[in-house]
Amino acid sequence: MKAGKLRFSKPNKYWVESSQKRYVPHPEDSVLGIVVDSRSDNFLVDIKGPSLAFLPVLAFEGGTRRNIPKFEVGTLIYVRVVKANPGMNPELSCTDATGKGGEFGALKEGFMFECSTGLSRTLLSSPTCPVLEALGKKLSFEIAIGLNGRVWVNSASPSTTIIVSNAIMNSESLSGAQQRIMVEKLLQKIQ
Amino acid sequence: MEQRLANSWRQTINEKNFIVTALLSELRVDGRRPFDYRKLSIKFGKDDGSSEVQLGHTHVMAIVSGQLLQPYKERPNEGTLAVFTEFSPMADPSFEPGRPTESAVELGRIVDRGLRESRAVDTESLCVLSGKLVWAIRIDIHILDNGGNLVDAANIAALAALLTFRRPECSLGGEDGQQVVVHPPEMRDPIPLIIHHLPIAVTFGFFSNENIMVIDPTHHEEAVMTGRMTATVNANGDVCSIHKPGGEGVNHRVLMHCMKLAHVKAGDITAKIKDAVEIYNTQRALRKIKRHSSSVALDVGGTPAKSGEKESQVDGSHLHQSKLKDEPSSMECDATSSGQEQNDKRDGVSQKFIGGPSSWDPYSECVNSDLLKASLASHGPATHRQQKGSRSETKAEVPPQEMKIDSSPTDAGLVAVQNNEGKTLKDAVKPKNKRKKKKVSSNTGN
């Protein structure tokens, strides 16, 4: 049993939310993976779990044997976990449950950094996390958050990317108001 | 095998490209400028000669120890210096326990060369008996967390540990003057090493683009950079060593620029190390003053005080002679055991008091001078000051420290406080009939 925050959602759901550096794969999670190797029938992808995950070569929108994507070692991809059983390598897919591609696939350019699983869940929560809201008001960037504790940021200028990534990394232990203040200070330093 | 594959750290192509792109605009991923060092913090352990350095996320510990050994045949008059490195597996998933890897040996060699070739540590003063016994100084560097640039952090840790290391004093004795007597630290103060200057290692990272150069690379930058160089210079501008293990070729202009930068950085870092060592030495001196004050207080009274420790508490006559002498001894008793226990002991003993030495055994036990010094050395001045305003039991412990500092004439302001406290404790030690009354009054007073 891991330590964590007790969370509640009406009417009767309680659960304990913990935050670690390592990720435990769970089906229907969207994660950021790094391609480690390519085999004949699937790619080996590192998703920060206890073992490498398999991404079938055909698990893409309109994927056939003819148009297998070429992922080099070190490519960053946004994928969905399909199957995750203990002891087995997890299975991934670049399509959603209906078969549409959506946003899944390789992420080009930008910068990826790692954080804890708790922070990535906070970043994905709705309403929008205060740090993302504060950053979004002043800067324009695109961001992809994996539930496995990986975040990818891209923007037109490297300085924006660096500001956004450092702000997010620093926001882990801060409350909402503190996050806004921290972002303001960071932005003031630049201007 | 699967686990190891899953656990190893990988870098994305995106990150590699981004680091280089950002450096073209003179930006680094953690927000630094290319020639900025990360935040440096130097801490020391309780023992002399152990230091812990944090440079950003990099965490290194160094321990210095000395042993009397035979010198090398070629240098019979010099002590020896040896550097050992241990890359702990907790620092990085790629570190394995067991034999040092190439990078571990390289790190040890860089630190060693910086100290040895420049003769930073005076080895001739380490000679005890020429040709037979010299001090062999051993520096153990432990890497606790690899956040990049281990060399610089390890070098700073080694220097900080060397500056705070104290070796026991030894003298020659015996009939032929050939016997070496090593004095324990309690008898004679251990002496520091003679360090002439501080060689600071500054590491540079080069990237495939000629114009890009960074100082103090992080772990991620190290994976991207194509060449590295470590220049060991001291604050005086002397170059102690240069280490460039292969990698990208570097223009001589760039090299000279690096050396100038290294000189500037060495000055900064030398100042930081010296400040940290200064703070450590003053804390150490404060601890020693307390130890010496306890022995001074005992000596001040001379014989009466010594007998007083054991007997004056029995018959209150000696107590009147010198309040100062007895208070330390009684307060020292309080210092050795916890305040609460001491009060209970005093209460219990006072009720059984019949005026003979036998019933004062608890006190004579606690006046064991070795115990005293050991316990006083382990009590810091801060902890006692903090306990000041709390309860009467802890108040009992405060006066000993304040007493000690008083004996070495520093804080005159504390005299007033201590006099009030002194009355309470002195009363506790006075003969039975008076003691009970005054104790009640002092307790109500407290």
GROMACS .gro file of N, CA, C and O in nm, chain B residues 17-103:
model
  348
  208ASN      N    1   1.869   1.764  -2.994
  208ASN     CA    2   1.862   1.878  -3.086
  208ASN      C    3   1.828   2.005  -3.012
  208ASN      O    4   1.883   2.111  -3.042
  209PHE      N    5   1.739   1.994  -2.914
  209PHE     CA    6   1.699   2.114  -2.844
  209PHE      C    7   1.813   2.174  -2.766
  209PHE      O    8   1.831   2.297  -2.762
  210ILE      N    9   1.894   2.089  -2.700
  210ILE     CA   10   2.005   2.142  -2.620
  210ILE      C   11   2.099   2.221  -2.708
  210ILE      O   12   2.145   2.331  -2.673
  211VAL      N   13   2.128   2.167  -2.828
  211VAL     CA   14   2.220   2.237  -2.918
  211VAL      C   15   2.156   2.366  -2.970
  211VAL      O   16   2.221   2.470  -2.976
  212THR      N   17   2.027   2.357  -3.008
  212THR     CA   18   1.957   2.476  -3.060
  212THR      C   19   1.955   2.586  -2.956
  212THR      O   20   1.981   2.703  -2.986
  213ALA      N   21   1.924   2.550  -2.833
  213ALA     CA   22   1.915   2.651  -2.727
  213ALA      C   23   2.052   2.713  -2.702
  213ALA      O   24   2.064   2.833  -2.677
  214LEU      N   25   2.159   2.631  -2.711
  214LEU     CA   26   2.292   2.684  -2.686
  214LEU      C   27   2.335   2.783  -2.794
  214LEU      O   28   2.415   2.873  -2.767
  215LEU      N   29   2.278   2.766  -2.913
  215LEU     CA   30   2.310   2.862  -3.018
  215LEU      C   31   2.260   3.000  -2.980
  215LEU      O   32   2.315   3.101  -3.023
  216SER      N   33   2.151   3.005  -2.899
  216SER     CA   34   2.104   3.135  -2.849
  216SER      C   35   2.156   3.161  -2.709
  216SER      O   36   2.098   3.240  -2.634
  217GLU      N   37   2.266   3.091  -2.670
  217GLU     CA   38   2.328   3.110  -2.538
  217GLU      C   39   2.233   3.082  -2.423
  217GLU      O   40   2.237   3.149  -2.320
  218LEU      N   41   2.147   2.983  -2.441
  218LEU     CA   42   2.056   2.945  -2.332
  218LEU      C   43   2.081   2.799  -2.298
  218LEU      O   44   2.103   2.718  -2.386
  219ARG      N   45   2.075   2.772  -2.167
  219ARG     CA   46   2.087   2.632  -2.128
  219ARG      C   47   1.954   2.586  -2.069
  219ARG      O   48   1.874   2.665  -2.022
  220VAL      N   49   1.934   2.456  -2.072
  220VAL     CA   50   1.803   2.401  -2.040
  220VAL      C   51   1.758   2.435  -1.898
  220VAL      O   52   1.639   2.451  -1.872
  221ASP      N   53   1.853   2.450  -1.804
  221ASP     CA   54   1.810   2.483  -1.668
  221ASP      C   55   1.807   2.633  -1.646
  221ASP      O   56   1.796   2.680  -1.533
  222GLY      N   57   1.816   2.712  -1.752
  222GLY     CA   58   1.805   2.857  -1.739
  222GLY      C   59   1.937   2.928  -1.718
  222GLY      O   60   1.941   3.050  -1.706
  223ARG      N   61   2.050   2.853  -1.713
  223ARG     CA   62   2.179   2.919  -1.689
  223ARG      C   63   2.233   2.980  -1.818
  223ARG      O   64   2.191   2.945  -1.928
  224ARG      N   65   2.331   3.068  -1.801
  224ARG     CA   66   2.409   3.115  -1.916
  224ARG      C   67   2.520   3.012  -1.939
  224ARG      O   68   2.552   2.937  -1.847
  225PRO      N   69   2.585   3.013  -2.054
  225PRO     CA   70   2.685   2.910  -2.081
  225PRO      C   71   2.800   2.906  -1.982
  225PRO      O   72   2.858   2.800  -1.960
  226PHE      N   73   2.837   3.019  -1.921
  226PHE     CA   74   2.953   3.017  -1.834
  226PHE      C   75   2.916   3.030  -1.687
  226PHE      O   76   2.995   3.076  -1.606
  227ASP      N   77   2.794   2.988  -1.652
  227ASP     CA   78   2.753   2.994  -1.511
  227ASP      C   79   2.770   2.859  -1.446
  227ASP      O   80   2.740   2.756  -1.507
  228TYR      N   81   2.811   2.862  -1.320
  228TYR     CA   82   2.816   2.740  -1.241
  228TYR      C   83   2.681   2.720  -1.175
  228TYR      O   84   2.608   2.816  -1.152
  229ARG      N   85   2.652   2.595  -1.139
  229ARG     CA   86   2.530   2.571  -1.064
  229ARG      C   87   2.553   2.608  -0.918
  229ARG      O   88   2.666   2.635  -0.878
  230LYS      N   89   2.444   2.603  -0.842
  230LYS     CA   90   2.454   2.640  -0.701
  230LYS      C   91   2.544   2.541  -0.627
  230LYS      O   92   2.524   2.420  -0.635
  231LEU      N   93   2.641   2.596  -0.556
  231LEU     CA   94   2.737   2.512  -0.485
  231LEU      C   95   2.711   2.521  -0.336
  231LEU      O   96   2.699   2.629  -0.281
  232SER      N   97   2.700   2.404  -0.270
  232SER     CA   98   2.686   2.407  -0.125
  232SER      C   99   2.785   2.309  -0.066
  232SER      O  100   2.798   2.195  -0.113
  233ILE      N  101   2.859   2.355   0.036
  233ILE     CA  102   2.963   2.272   0.099
  233ILE      C  103   2.925   2.251   0.244
  233ILE      O  104   2.905   2.347   0.318
  234LYS      N  105   2.914   2.124   0.283
  234LYS     CA  106   2.880   2.094   0.423
  234LYS      C  107   2.987   2.004   0.480
  234LYS      O  108   3.057   1.934   0.406
  235PHE      N  109   2.997   2.003   0.612
  235PHE     CA  110   3.097   1.918   0.676
  235PHE      C  111   3.030   1.822   0.773
  235PHE      O  112   2.925   1.851   0.828
  236GLY      N  113   3.096   1.708   0.793
  236GLY     CA  114   3.043   1.612   0.888
  236GLY      C  115   3.095   1.642   1.027
  236GLY      O  116   3.171   1.736   1.047
  237LYS      N  117   3.054   1.559   1.123
  237LYS     CA  118   3.096   1.583   1.260
  237LYS      C  119   3.246   1.562   1.278
  237LYS      O  120   3.312   1.632   1.353
  238ASP      N  121   3.299   1.461   1.208
  238ASP     CA  122   3.442   1.432   1.223
  238ASP      C  123   3.523   1.527   1.139
  238ASP      O  124   3.478   1.575   1.035
  239ASP      N  125   3.648   1.551   1.180
  239ASP     CA  126   3.738   1.633   1.099
  239ASP      C  127   3.769   1.557   0.971
  239ASP      O  128   3.795   1.438   0.972
  240GLY      N  129   3.771   1.631   0.860
  240GLY     CA  130   3.815   1.568   0.736
  240GLY      C  131   3.705   1.500   0.658
  240GLY      O  132   3.733   1.414   0.577
  241SER      N  133   3.579   1.536   0.680
  241SER     CA  134   3.475   1.479   0.595
  241SER      C  135   3.389   1.593   0.543
  241SER      O  136   3.350   1.681   0.618
  242SER      N  137   3.364   1.591   0.411
  242SER     CA  138   3.288   1.702   0.351
  242SER      C  139   3.186   1.645   0.254
  242SER      O  140   3.202   1.535   0.201
  243GLU      N  141   3.082   1.724   0.233
  243GLU     CA  142   2.975   1.684   0.141
  243GLU      C  143   2.947   1.803   0.052
  243GLU      O  144   2.915   1.910   0.101
  244VAL      N  145   2.958   1.784  -0.078
  244VAL     CA  146   2.943   1.896  -0.171
  244VAL      C  147   2.826   1.869  -0.263
  244VAL      O  148   2.811   1.760  -0.318
  245GLN      N  149   2.742   1.971  -0.282
  245GLN     CA  150   2.632   1.960  -0.377
  245GLN      C  151   2.649   2.068  -0.482
  245GLN      O  152   2.655   2.186  -0.449
  246LEU      N  153   2.659   2.024  -0.608
  246LEU     CA  154   2.671   2.118  -0.719
  246LEU      C  155   2.549   2.093  -0.806
  246LEU      O  156   2.548   2.004  -0.889
  247GLY      N  157   2.441   2.171  -0.783
  247GLY     CA  158   2.316   2.142  -0.851
  247GLY      C  159   2.264   2.009  -0.802
  247GLY      O  160   2.249   1.986  -0.682
  248HIS      N  161   2.240   1.915  -0.893
  248HIS     CA  162   2.192   1.783  -0.852
  248HIS      C  163   2.305   1.685  -0.824
  248HIS      O  164   2.280   1.576  -0.777
  249THR      N  165   2.429   1.726  -0.853
  249THR     CA  166   2.542   1.636  -0.829
  249THR      C  167   2.578   1.641  -0.682
  249THR      O  168   2.591   1.748  -0.624
  250HIS      N  169   2.597   1.525  -0.624
  250HIS     CA  170   2.618   1.515  -0.480
  250HIS      C  171   2.740   1.426  -0.456
  250HIS      O  172   2.741   1.309  -0.496
  251VAL      N  173   2.843   1.482  -0.393
  251VAL     CA  174   2.968   1.406  -0.374
  251VAL      C  175   3.014   1.420  -0.230
  251VAL      O  176   2.996   1.524  -0.168
  252MET      N  177   3.073   1.315  -0.178
  252MET     CA  178   3.123   1.319  -0.040
  252MET      C  179   3.270   1.279  -0.041
  252MET      O  180   3.309   1.189  -0.116
  253ALA      N  181   3.351   1.345   0.041
  253ALA     CA  182   3.492   1.309   0.048
  253ALA      C  183   3.532   1.292   0.193
  253ALA      O  184   3.490   1.368   0.280
  254ILE      N  185   3.612   1.188   0.218
  254ILE     CA  186   3.661   1.163   0.354
  254ILE      C  187   3.813   1.153   0.348
  254ILE      O  188   3.867   1.082   0.263
  255VAL      N  189   3.879   1.224   0.439
  255VAL     CA  190   4.025   1.219   0.444
  255VAL      C  191   4.066   1.147   0.571
  255VAL      O  192   4.013   1.176   0.679
  256SER      N  193   4.160   1.053   0.558
  256SER     CA  194   4.209   0.983   0.677
  256SER      C  195   4.360   0.969   0.665
  256SER      O  196   4.416   0.978   0.556
  257GLY      N  197   4.423   0.950   0.779
  257GLY     CA  198   4.568   0.940   0.777
  257GLY      C  199   4.615   0.819   0.854
  257GLY      O  200   4.554   0.777   0.952
  258GLN      N  201   4.727   0.764   0.808
  258GLN     CA  202   4.784   0.645   0.870
  258GLN      C  203   4.934   0.656   0.867
  258GLN      O  204   4.991   0.715   0.774
  259LEU      N  205   4.999   0.600   0.966
  259LEU     CA  206   5.146   0.600   0.967
  259LEU      C  207   5.195   0.478   0.892
  259LEU      O  208   5.163   0.365   0.930
  260LEU      N  209   5.270   0.503   0.785
  260LEU     CA  210   5.318   0.391   0.703
  260LEU      C  211   5.462   0.417   0.664
  260LEU      O  212   5.516   0.525   0.686
  261GLN      N  213   5.521   0.316   0.599
  261GLN     CA  214   5.656   0.336   0.546
  261GLN      C  215   5.650   0.422   0.421
  261GLN      O  216   5.560   0.406   0.340
  262PRO      N  217   5.747   0.511   0.405
  262PRO     CA  218   5.745   0.596   0.286
  262PRO      C  219   5.795   0.518   0.164
  262PRO      O  220   5.849   0.409   0.177
  263TYR      N  221   5.780   0.580   0.045
  263TYR     CA  222   5.837   0.521  -0.076
  263TYR      C  223   5.988   0.528  -0.065
  263TYR      O  224   6.044   0.621  -0.008
  264LYS      N  225   6.056   0.433  -0.130
  264LYS     CA  226   6.202   0.428  -0.118
  264LYS      C  227   6.265   0.552  -0.180
  264LYS      O  228   6.365   0.603  -0.130
  265GLU      N  229   6.204   0.602  -0.291
  265GLU     CA  230   6.267   0.716  -0.360
  265GLU      C  231   6.248   0.844  -0.283
  265GLU      O  232   6.319   0.941  -0.303
  266ARG      N  233   6.145   0.849  -0.196
  266ARG     CA  234   6.120   0.972  -0.121
  266ARG      C  235   6.105   0.939   0.027
  266ARG      O  236   5.994   0.932   0.079
  267PRO      N  237   6.216   0.921   0.093
  267PRO     CA  238   6.207   0.880   0.234
  267PRO      C  239   6.163   0.991   0.328
  267PRO      O  240   6.127   0.963   0.442
  268ASN      N  241   6.168   1.116   0.280
  268ASN     CA  242   6.134   1.225   0.370
  268ASN      C  243   5.996   1.283   0.348
  268ASN      O  244   5.963   1.385   0.406
  269GLU      N  245   5.919   1.221   0.262
  269GLU     CA  246   5.790   1.281   0.229
  269GLU      C  247   5.677   1.188   0.265
  269GLU      O  248   5.688   1.066   0.251
  270GLY      N  249   5.566   1.248   0.307
  270GLY     CA  250   5.445   1.170   0.329
  270GLY      C  251   5.382   1.136   0.195
  270GLY      O  252   5.428   1.183   0.090
  271THR      N  253   5.279   1.054   0.195
  271THR     CA  254   5.215   1.016   0.069
  271THR      C  255   5.069   1.060   0.068
  271THR      O  256   5.007   1.082   0.172
  272LEU      N  257   5.019   1.075  -0.054
  272LEU     CA  258   4.881   1.117  -0.075
  272LEU      C  259   4.820   1.020  -0.174
  272LEU      O  260   4.880   0.991  -0.277
  273ALA      N  261   4.703   0.968  -0.145
  273ALA     CA  262   4.638   0.875  -0.240
  273ALA      C  263   4.490   0.909  -0.249
  273ALA      O  264   4.428   0.943  -0.149
  274VAL      N  265   4.437   0.901  -0.370
  274VAL     CA  266   4.296   0.932  -0.393
  274VAL      C  267   4.225   0.806  -0.439
  274VAL      O  268   4.271   0.738  -0.530
  275PHE      N  269   4.114   0.774  -0.374
  275PHE     CA  270   4.033   0.658  -0.414
  275PHE      C  271   3.893   0.707  -0.445
  275PHE      O  272   3.839   0.790  -0.373
  276THR      N  273   3.834   0.655  -0.550
  276THR     CA  274   3.699   0.698  -0.586
  276THR      C  275   3.604   0.579  -0.580
  276THR      O  276   3.642   0.466  -0.610
  277GLU      N  277   3.481   0.610  -0.541
  277GLU     CA  278   3.379   0.505  -0.545
  277GLU      C  279   3.255   0.562  -0.609
  277GLU      O  280   3.196   0.658  -0.560
  278PHE      N  281   3.219   0.502  -0.721
  278PHE     CA  282   3.097   0.547  -0.789
  278PHE      C  283   2.984   0.460  -0.738
  278PHE      O  284   2.964   0.348  -0.783
  279SER      N  285   2.907   0.513  -0.642
  279SER     CA  286   2.802   0.432  -0.582
  279SER      C  287   2.691   0.404  -0.683
  279SER      O  288   2.652   0.492  -0.758
  280PRO      N  289   2.640   0.280  -0.690
  280PRO     CA  290   2.533   0.249  -0.784
  280PRO      C  291   2.408   0.332  -0.764
  280PRO      O  292   2.325   0.342  -0.854
  281MET      N  293   2.393   0.394  -0.645
  281MET     CA  294   2.274   0.476  -0.626
  281MET      C  295   2.285   0.610  -0.698
  281MET      O  296   2.188   0.682  -0.712
  282ALA      N  297   2.406   0.641  -0.746
  282ALA     CA  298   2.423   0.770  -0.811
  282ALA      C  299   2.368   0.770  -0.953
  282ALA      O  300   2.323   0.874  -1.001
  283ASP      N  301   2.375   0.655  -1.020
  283ASP     CA  302   2.339   0.653  -1.161
  283ASP      C  303   2.307   0.509  -1.198
  283ASP      O  304   2.375   0.417  -1.152
  284PRO      N  305   2.206   0.485  -1.281
  284PRO     CA  306   2.176   0.345  -1.315
  284PRO      C  307   2.289   0.276  -1.389
  284PRO      O  308   2.296   0.153  -1.389
  285SER      N  309   2.380   0.352  -1.448
  285SER     CA  310   2.488   0.287  -1.522
  285SER      C  311   2.608   0.254  -1.435
  285SER      O  312   2.702   0.192  -1.482
  286PHE      N  313   2.608   0.294  -1.307
  286PHE     CA  314   2.721   0.262  -1.220
  286PHE      C  315   2.700   0.123  -1.162
  286PHE      O  316   2.595   0.092  -1.109
  287GLU      N  317   2.805   0.042  -1.173
  287GLU     CA  318   2.797  -0.094  -1.119
  287GLU      C  319   2.887  -0.103  -0.997
  287GLU      O  320   2.992  -0.042  -0.994
  288PRO      N  321   2.850  -0.183  -0.899
  288PRO     CA  322   2.941  -0.201  -0.786
  288PRO      C  323   3.060  -0.286  -0.829
  288PRO      O  324   3.052  -0.359  -0.928
  289GLY      N  325   3.169  -0.275  -0.757
  289GLY     CA  326   3.286  -0.356  -0.791
  289GLY      C  327   3.400  -0.271  -0.841
  289GLY      O  328   3.420  -0.159  -0.796
  290ARG      N  329   3.474  -0.321  -0.936
  290ARG     CA  330   3.595  -0.253  -0.983
  290ARG      C  331   3.559  -0.115  -1.037
  290ARG      O  332   3.459  -0.099  -1.105
  291PRO      N  333   3.644  -0.015  -1.009
  291PRO     CA  334   3.616   0.117  -1.064
  291PRO      C  335   3.623   0.113  -1.216
  291PRO      O  336   3.710   0.051  -1.275
  292THR      N  337   3.528   0.184  -1.279
  292THR     CA  338   3.527   0.190  -1.425
  292THR      C  339   3.630   0.292  -1.471
  292THR      O  340   3.692   0.362  -1.392
  293GLU      N  341   3.643   0.301  -1.602
  293GLU     CA  342   3.742   0.393  -1.659
  293GLU      C  343   3.716   0.536  -1.613
  293GLU      O  344   3.809   0.609  -1.579
  294SER      N  345   3.589   0.574  -1.613
  294SER     CA  346   3.559   0.712  -1.574
  294SER      C  347   3.588   0.736  -1.427
  294SER      O  348   3.629   0.846  -1.388
   0.00000   0.00000   0.00000
